[in-house]
PDB file of C-alpha atoms in Angstrom:
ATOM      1  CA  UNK A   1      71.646  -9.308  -2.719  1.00  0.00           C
ATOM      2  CA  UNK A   2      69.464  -9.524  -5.482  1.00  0.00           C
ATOM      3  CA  UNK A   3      67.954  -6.474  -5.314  1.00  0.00           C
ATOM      4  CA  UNK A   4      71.171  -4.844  -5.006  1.00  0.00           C
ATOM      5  CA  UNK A   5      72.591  -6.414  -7.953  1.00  0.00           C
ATOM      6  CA  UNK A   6      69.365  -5.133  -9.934  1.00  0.00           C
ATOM      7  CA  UNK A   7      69.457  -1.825  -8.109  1.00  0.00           C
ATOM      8  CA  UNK A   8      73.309  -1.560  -9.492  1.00  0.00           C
ATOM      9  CA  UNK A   9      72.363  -2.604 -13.136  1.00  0.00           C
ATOM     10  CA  UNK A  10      69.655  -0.280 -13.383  1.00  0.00           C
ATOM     11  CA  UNK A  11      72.219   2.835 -12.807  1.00  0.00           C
ATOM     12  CA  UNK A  12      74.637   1.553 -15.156  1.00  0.00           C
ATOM     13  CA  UNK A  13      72.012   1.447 -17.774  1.00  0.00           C
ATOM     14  CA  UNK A  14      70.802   4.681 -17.166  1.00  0.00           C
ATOM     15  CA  UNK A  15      74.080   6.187 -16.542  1.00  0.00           C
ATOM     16  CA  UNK A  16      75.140   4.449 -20.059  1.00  0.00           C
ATOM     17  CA  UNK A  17      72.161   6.097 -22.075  1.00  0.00           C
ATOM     18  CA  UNK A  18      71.627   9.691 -20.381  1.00  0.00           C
ATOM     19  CA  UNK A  19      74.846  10.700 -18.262  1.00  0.00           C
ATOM     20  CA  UNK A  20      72.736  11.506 -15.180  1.00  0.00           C
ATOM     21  CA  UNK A  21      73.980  11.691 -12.189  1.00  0.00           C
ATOM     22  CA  UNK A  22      74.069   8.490 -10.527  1.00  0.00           C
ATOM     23  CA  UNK A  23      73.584  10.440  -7.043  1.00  0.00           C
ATOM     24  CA  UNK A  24      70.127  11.312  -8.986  1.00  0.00           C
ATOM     25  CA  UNK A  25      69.088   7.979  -9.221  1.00  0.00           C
ATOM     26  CA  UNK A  26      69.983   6.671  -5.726  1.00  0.00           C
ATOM     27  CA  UNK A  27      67.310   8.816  -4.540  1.00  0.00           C
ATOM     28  CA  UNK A  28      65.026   7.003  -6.622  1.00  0.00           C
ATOM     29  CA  UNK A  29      63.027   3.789  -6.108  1.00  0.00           C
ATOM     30  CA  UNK A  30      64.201   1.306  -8.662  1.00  0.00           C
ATOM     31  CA  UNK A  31      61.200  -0.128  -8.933  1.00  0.00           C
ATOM     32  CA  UNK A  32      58.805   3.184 -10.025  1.00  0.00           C
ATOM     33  CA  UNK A  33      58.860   4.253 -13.412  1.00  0.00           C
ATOM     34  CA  UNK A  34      56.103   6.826 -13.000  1.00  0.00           C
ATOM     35  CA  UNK A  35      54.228   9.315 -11.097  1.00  0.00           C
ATOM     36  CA  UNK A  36      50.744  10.206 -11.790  1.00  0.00           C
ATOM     37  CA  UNK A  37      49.968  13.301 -10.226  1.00  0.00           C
ATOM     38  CA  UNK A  38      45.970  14.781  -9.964  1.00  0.00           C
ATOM     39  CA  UNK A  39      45.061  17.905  -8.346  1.00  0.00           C
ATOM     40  CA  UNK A  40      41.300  18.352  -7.583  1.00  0.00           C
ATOM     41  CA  UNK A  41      39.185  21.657  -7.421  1.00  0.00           C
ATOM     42  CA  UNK A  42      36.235  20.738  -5.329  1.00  0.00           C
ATOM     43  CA  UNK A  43      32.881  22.611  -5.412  1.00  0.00           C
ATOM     44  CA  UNK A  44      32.595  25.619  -2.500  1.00  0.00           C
ATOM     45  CA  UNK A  45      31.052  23.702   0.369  1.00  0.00           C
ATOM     46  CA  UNK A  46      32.137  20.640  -0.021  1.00  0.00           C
ATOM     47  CA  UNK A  47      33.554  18.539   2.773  1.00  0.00           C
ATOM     48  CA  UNK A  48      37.134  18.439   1.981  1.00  0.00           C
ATOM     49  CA  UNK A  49      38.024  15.721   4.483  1.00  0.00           C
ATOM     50  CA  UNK A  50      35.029  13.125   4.003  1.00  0.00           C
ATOM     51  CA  UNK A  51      36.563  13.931  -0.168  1.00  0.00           C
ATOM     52  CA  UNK A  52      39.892  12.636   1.071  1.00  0.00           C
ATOM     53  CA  UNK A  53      37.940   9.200   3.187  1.00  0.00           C
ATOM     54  CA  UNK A  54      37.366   9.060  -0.564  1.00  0.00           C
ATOM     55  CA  UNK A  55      39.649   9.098  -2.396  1.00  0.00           C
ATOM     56  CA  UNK A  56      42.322   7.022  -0.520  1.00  0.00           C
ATOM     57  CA  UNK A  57      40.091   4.007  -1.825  1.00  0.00           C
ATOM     58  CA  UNK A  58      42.318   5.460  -5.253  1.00  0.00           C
ATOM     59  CA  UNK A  59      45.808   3.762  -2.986  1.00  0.00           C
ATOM     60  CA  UNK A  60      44.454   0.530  -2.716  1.00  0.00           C
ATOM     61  CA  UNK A  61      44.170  -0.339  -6.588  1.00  0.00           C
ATOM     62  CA  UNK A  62      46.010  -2.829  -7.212  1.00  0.00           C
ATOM     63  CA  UNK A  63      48.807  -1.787  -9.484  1.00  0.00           C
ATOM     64  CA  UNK A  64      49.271   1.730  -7.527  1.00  0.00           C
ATOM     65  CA  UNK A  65      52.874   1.251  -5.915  1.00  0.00           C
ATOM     66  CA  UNK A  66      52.708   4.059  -3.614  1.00  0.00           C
ATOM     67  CA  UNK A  67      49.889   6.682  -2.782  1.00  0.00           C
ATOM     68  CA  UNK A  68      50.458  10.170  -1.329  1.00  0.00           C
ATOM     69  CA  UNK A  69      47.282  12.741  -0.738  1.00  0.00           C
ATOM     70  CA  UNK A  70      47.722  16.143   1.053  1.00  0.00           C
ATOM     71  CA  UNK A  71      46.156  19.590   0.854  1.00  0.00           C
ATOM     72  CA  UNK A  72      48.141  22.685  -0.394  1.00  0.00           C
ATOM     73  CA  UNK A  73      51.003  23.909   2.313  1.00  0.00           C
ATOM     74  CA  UNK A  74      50.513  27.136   3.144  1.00  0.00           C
ATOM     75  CA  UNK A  75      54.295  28.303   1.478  1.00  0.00           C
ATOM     76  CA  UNK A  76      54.777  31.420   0.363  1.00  0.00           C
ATOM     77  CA  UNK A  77      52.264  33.097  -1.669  1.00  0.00           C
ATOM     78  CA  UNK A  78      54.159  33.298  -5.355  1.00  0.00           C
ATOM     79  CA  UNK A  79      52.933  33.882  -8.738  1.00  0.00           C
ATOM     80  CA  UNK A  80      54.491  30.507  -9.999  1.00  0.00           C
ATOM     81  CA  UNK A  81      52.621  28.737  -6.759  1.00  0.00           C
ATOM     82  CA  UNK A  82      49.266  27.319  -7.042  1.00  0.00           C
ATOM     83  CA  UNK A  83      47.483  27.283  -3.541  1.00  0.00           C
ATOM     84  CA  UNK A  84      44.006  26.984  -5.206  1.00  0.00           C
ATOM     85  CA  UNK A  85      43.178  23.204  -5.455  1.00  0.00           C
ATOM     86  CA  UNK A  86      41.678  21.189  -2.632  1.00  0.00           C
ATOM     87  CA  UNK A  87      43.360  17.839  -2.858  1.00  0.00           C
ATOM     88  CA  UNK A  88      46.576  16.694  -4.172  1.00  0.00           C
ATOM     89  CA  UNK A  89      47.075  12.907  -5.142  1.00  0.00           C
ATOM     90  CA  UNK A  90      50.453  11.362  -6.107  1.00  0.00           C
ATOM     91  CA  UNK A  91      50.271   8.250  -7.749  1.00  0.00           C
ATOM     92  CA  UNK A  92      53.910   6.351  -8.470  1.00  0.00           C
ATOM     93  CA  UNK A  93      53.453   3.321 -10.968  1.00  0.00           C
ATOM     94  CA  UNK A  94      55.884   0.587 -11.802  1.00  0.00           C
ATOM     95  CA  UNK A  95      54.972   0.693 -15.607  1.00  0.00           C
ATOM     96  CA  UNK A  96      52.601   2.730 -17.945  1.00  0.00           C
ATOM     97  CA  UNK A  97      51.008  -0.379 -18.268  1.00  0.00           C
ATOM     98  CA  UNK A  98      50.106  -0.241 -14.400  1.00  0.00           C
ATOM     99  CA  UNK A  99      48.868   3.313 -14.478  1.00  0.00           C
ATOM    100  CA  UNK A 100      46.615   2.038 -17.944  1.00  0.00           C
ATOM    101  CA  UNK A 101      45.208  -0.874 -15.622  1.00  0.00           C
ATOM    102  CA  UNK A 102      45.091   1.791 -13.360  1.00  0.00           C
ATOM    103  CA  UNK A 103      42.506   3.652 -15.284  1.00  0.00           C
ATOM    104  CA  UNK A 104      39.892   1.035 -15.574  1.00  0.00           C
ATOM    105  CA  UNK A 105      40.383  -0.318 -12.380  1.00  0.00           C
ATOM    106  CA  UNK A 106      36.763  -1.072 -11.096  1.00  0.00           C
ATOM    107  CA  UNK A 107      37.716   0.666  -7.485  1.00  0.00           C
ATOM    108  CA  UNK A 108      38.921   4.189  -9.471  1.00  0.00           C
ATOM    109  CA  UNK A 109      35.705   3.915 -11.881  1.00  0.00           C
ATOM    110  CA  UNK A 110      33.832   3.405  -8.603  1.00  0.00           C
ATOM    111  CA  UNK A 111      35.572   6.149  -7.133  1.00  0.00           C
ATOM    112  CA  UNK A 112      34.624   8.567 -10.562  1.00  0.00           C
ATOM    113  CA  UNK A 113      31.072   7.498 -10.127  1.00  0.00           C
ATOM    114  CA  UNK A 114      31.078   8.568  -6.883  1.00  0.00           C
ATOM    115  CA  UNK A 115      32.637  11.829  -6.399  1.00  0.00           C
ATOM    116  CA  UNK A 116      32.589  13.583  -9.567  1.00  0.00           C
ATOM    117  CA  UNK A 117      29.922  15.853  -9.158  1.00  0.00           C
ATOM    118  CA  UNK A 118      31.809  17.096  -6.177  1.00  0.00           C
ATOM    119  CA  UNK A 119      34.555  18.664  -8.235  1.00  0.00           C
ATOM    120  CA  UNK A 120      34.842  21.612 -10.957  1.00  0.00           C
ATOM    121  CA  UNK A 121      38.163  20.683 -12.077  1.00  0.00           C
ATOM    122  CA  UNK A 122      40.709  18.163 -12.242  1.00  0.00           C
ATOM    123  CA  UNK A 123      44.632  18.208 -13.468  1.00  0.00           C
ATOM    124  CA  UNK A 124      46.752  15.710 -14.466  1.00  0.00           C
ATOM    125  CA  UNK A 125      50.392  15.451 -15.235  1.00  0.00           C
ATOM    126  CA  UNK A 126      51.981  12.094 -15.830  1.00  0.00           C
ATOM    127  CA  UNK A 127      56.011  11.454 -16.269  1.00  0.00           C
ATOM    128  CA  UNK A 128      58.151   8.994 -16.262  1.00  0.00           C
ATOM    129  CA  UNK A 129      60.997   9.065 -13.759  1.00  0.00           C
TER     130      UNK A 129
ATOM    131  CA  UNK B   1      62.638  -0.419  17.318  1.00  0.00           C
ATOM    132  CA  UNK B   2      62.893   3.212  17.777  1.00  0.00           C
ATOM    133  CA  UNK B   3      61.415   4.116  14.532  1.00  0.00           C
ATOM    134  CA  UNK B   4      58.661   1.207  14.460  1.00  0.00           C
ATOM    135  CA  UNK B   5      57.172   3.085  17.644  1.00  0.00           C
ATOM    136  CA  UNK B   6      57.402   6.091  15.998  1.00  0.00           C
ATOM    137  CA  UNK B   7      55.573   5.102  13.188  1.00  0.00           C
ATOM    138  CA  UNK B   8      52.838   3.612  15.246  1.00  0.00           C
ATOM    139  CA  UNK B   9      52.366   6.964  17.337  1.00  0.00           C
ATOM    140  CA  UNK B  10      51.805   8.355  14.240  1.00  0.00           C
ATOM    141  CA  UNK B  11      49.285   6.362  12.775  1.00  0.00           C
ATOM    142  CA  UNK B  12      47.259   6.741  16.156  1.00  0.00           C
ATOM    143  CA  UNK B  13      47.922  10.384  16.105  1.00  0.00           C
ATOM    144  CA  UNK B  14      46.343  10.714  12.288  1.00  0.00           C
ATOM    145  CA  UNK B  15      43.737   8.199  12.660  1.00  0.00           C
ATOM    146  CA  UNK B  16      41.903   9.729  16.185  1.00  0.00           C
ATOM    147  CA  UNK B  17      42.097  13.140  14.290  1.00  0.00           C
ATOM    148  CA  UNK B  18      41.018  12.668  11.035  1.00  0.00           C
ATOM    149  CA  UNK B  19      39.943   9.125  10.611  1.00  0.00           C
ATOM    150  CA  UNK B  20      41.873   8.532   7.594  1.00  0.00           C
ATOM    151  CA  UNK B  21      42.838   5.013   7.026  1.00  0.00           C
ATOM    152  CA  UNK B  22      45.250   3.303   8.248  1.00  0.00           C
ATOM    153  CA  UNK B  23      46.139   1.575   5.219  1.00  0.00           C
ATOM    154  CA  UNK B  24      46.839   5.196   3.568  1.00  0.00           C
ATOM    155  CA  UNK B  25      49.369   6.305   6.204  1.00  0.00           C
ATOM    156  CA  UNK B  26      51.304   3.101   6.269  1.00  0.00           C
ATOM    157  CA  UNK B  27      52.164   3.806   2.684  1.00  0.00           C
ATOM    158  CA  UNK B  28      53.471   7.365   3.571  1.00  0.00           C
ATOM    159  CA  UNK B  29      56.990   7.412   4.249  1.00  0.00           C
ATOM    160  CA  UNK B  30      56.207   8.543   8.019  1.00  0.00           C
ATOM    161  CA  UNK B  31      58.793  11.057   7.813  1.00  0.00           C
ATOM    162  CA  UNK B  32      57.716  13.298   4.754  1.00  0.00           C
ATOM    163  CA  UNK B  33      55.657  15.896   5.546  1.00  0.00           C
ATOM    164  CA  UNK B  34      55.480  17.956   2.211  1.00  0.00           C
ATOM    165  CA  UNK B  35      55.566  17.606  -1.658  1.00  0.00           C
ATOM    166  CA  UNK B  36      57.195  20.626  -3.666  1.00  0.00           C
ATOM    167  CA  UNK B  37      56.162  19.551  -7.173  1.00  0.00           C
ATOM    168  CA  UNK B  38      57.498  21.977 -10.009  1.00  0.00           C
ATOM    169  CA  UNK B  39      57.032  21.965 -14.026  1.00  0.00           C
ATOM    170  CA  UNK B  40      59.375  23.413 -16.534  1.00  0.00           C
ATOM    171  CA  UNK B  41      57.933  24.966 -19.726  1.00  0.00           C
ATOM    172  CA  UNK B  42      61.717  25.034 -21.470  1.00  0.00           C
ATOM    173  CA  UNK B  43      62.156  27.572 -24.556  1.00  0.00           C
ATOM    174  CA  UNK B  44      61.602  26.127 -28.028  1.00  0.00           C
ATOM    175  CA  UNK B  45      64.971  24.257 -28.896  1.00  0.00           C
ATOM    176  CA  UNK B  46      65.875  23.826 -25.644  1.00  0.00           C
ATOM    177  CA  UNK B  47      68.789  20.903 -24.242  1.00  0.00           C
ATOM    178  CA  UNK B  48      66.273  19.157 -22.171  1.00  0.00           C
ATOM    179  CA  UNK B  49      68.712  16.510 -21.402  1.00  0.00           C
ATOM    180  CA  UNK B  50      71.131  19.066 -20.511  1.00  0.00           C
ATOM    181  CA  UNK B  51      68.559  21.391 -18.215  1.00  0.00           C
ATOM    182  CA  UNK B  52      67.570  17.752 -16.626  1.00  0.00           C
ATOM    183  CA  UNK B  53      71.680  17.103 -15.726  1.00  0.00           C
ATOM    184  CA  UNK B  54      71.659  20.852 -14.232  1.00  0.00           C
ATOM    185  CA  UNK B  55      68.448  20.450 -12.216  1.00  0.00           C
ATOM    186  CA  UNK B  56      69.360  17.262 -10.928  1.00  0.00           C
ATOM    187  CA  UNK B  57      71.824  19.874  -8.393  1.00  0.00           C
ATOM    188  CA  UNK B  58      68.553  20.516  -6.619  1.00  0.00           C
ATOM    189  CA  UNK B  59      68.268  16.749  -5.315  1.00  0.00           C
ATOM    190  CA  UNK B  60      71.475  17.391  -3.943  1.00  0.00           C
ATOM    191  CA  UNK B  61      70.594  20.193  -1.504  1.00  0.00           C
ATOM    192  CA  UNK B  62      70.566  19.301   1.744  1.00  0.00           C
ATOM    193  CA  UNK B  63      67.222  19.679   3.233  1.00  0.00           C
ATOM    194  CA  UNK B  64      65.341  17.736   0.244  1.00  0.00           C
ATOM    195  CA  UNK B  65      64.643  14.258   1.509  1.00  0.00           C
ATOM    196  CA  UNK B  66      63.527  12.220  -1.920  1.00  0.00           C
ATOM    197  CA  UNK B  67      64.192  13.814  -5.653  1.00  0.00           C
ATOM    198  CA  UNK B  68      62.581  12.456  -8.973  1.00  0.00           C
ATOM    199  CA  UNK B  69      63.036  14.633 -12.323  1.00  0.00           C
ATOM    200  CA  UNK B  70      60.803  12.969 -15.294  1.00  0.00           C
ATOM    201  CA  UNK B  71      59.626  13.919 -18.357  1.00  0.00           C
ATOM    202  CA  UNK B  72      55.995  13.568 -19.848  1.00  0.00           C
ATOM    203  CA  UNK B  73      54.545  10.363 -20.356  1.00  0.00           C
ATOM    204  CA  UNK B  74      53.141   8.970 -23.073  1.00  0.00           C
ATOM    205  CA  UNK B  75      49.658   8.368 -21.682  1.00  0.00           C
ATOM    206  CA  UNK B  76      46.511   9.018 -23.110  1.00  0.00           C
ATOM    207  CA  UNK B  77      45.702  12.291 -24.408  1.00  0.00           C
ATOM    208  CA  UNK B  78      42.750  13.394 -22.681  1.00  0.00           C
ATOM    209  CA  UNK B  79      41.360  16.740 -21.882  1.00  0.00           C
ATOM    210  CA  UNK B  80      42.577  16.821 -18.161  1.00  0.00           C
ATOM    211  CA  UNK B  81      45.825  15.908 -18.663  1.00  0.00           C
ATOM    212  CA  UNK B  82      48.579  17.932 -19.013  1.00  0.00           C
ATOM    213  CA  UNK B  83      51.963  16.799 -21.600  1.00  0.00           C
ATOM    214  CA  UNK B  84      53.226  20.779 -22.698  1.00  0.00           C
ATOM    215  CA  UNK B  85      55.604  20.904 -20.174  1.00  0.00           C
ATOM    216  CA  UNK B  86      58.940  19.201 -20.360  1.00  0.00           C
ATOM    217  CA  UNK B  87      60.405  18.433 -17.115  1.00  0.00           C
ATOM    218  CA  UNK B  88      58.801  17.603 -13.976  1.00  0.00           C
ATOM    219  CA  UNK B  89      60.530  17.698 -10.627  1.00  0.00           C
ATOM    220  CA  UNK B  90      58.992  16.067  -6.981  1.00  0.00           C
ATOM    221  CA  UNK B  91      60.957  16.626  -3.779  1.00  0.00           C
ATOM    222  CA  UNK B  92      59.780  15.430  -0.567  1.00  0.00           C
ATOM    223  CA  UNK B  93      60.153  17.776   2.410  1.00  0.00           C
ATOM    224  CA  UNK B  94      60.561  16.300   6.273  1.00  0.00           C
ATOM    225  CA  UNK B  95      59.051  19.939   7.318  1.00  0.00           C
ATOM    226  CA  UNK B  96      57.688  22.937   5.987  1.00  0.00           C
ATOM    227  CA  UNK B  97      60.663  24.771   7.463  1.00  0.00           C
ATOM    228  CA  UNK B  98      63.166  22.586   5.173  1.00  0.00           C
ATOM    229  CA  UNK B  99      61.329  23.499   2.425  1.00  0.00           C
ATOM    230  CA  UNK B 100      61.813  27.623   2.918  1.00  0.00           C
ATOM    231  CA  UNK B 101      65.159  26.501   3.519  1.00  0.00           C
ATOM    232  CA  UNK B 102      65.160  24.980   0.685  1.00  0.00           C
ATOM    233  CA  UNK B 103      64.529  28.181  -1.723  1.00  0.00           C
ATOM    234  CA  UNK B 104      67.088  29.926  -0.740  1.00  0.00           C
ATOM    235  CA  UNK B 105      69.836  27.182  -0.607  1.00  0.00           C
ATOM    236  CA  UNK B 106      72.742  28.634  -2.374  1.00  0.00           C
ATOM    237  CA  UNK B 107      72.691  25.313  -4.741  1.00  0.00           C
ATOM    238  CA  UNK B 108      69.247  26.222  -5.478  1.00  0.00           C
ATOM    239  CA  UNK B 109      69.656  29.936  -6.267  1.00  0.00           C
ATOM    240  CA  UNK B 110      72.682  28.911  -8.309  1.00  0.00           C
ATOM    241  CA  UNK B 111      70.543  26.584 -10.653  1.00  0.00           C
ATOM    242  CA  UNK B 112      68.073  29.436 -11.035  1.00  0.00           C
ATOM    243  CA  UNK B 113      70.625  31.892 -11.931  1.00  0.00           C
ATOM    244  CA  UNK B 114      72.017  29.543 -14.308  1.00  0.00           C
ATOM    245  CA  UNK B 115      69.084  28.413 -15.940  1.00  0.00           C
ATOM    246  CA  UNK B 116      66.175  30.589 -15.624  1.00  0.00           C
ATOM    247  CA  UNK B 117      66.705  31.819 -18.623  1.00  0.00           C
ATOM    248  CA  UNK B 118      65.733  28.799 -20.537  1.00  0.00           C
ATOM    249  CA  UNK B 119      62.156  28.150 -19.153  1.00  0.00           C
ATOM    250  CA  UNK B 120      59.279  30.249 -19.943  1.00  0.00           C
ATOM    251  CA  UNK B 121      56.884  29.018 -17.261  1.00  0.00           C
ATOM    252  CA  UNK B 122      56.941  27.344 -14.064  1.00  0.00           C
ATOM    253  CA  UNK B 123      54.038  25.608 -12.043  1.00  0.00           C
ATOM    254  CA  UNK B 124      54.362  25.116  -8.821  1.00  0.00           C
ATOM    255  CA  UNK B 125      52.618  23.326  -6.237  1.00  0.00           C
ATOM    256  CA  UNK B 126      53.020  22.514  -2.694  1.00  0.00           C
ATOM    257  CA  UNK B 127      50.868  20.378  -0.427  1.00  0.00           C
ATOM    258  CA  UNK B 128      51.516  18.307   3.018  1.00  0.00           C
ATOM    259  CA  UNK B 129      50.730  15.076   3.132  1.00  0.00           C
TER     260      UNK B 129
END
């Protein structure tokens, strides 16, 4: 019950402030506040799955509340689509504090140290949810 | 019970085919198979409350299986990340085939038709996880 009685406060608070749909934040975990999302552009030749072994280390920092890493889908080829990364990584976060712990978390330095010379580019987009 | 043995074929299935941890999948909501992630680049004076209570429509068509809609985040500036756009939107597919669906769900044309005019750039990216 107590979860449900926070779950229930939360949408009256954000109902109260935005006027979003409260069938919008149903779908939502209560709990995440944030999604860090990183796309990677590895180097021709490099081993895209041992890349992945990788960086799933990334999931098991601490204050990383859930981890998702794929590969672009092959969808339809449109000029607002890009297929042209490697590896996609979606980070959700309970707090902007948790993805700034996040970021000097001695497993994702590690991680940096490790694998950066294996990519040409990297993307981030960060927003709260 | 049903589901738990589900799950555990799965992990079994992943794991003798591409070695990826186990501790990876189990935080992978075992029946999500895709991530549609889009960005919004809204005209200069834009409502982006009000495009954010129109878009929310697309969580509500019925092949997406998880909707978040955000808005930048105050993190660090730093050369990789991204903060021009203004509203971010992940849904979470079940199948590839729910997410062609998907674009041309009558909710989902309606929001473009409605709307397109006030964005003047949209990122997409797609990748199964």
């Amino acid at each position: 019950m107590k979860s449900r009685r926070k779950f229930i406060k939360k949408v009256a608070l954000v109902s109260a402030t935005t006027s979003m749909p409260m069938v919008l934040m149903a779908n939502q975990a209560v709990e995440d506040k944030m999604i860090h999302q990183v796309f990677f552009w590895l180097n021709e030749g490099e081993d895209v799955e041992n890349f992945m072994r990788e960086a799933s280390v990334l999931g098991k920092c601490p204050t990383v509340a859930k981890f998702f890493i794929g590969q672009p889908a092959p969808t339809e080829a449109r000029d607002v689509v890009d297929h042209s990364y490697q590896v996609a990584c979606t980070l959700f976060f309970k707090s902007l504090e948790d993805q700034s712990a996040y970021q000097v978390e001695p497993k994702h330095l590690e991680f940096i140290e490790r694998n950066s010379a294996k990519w040409n580019k990297v993307k981030v987009y960060d927003f709260m949810i």
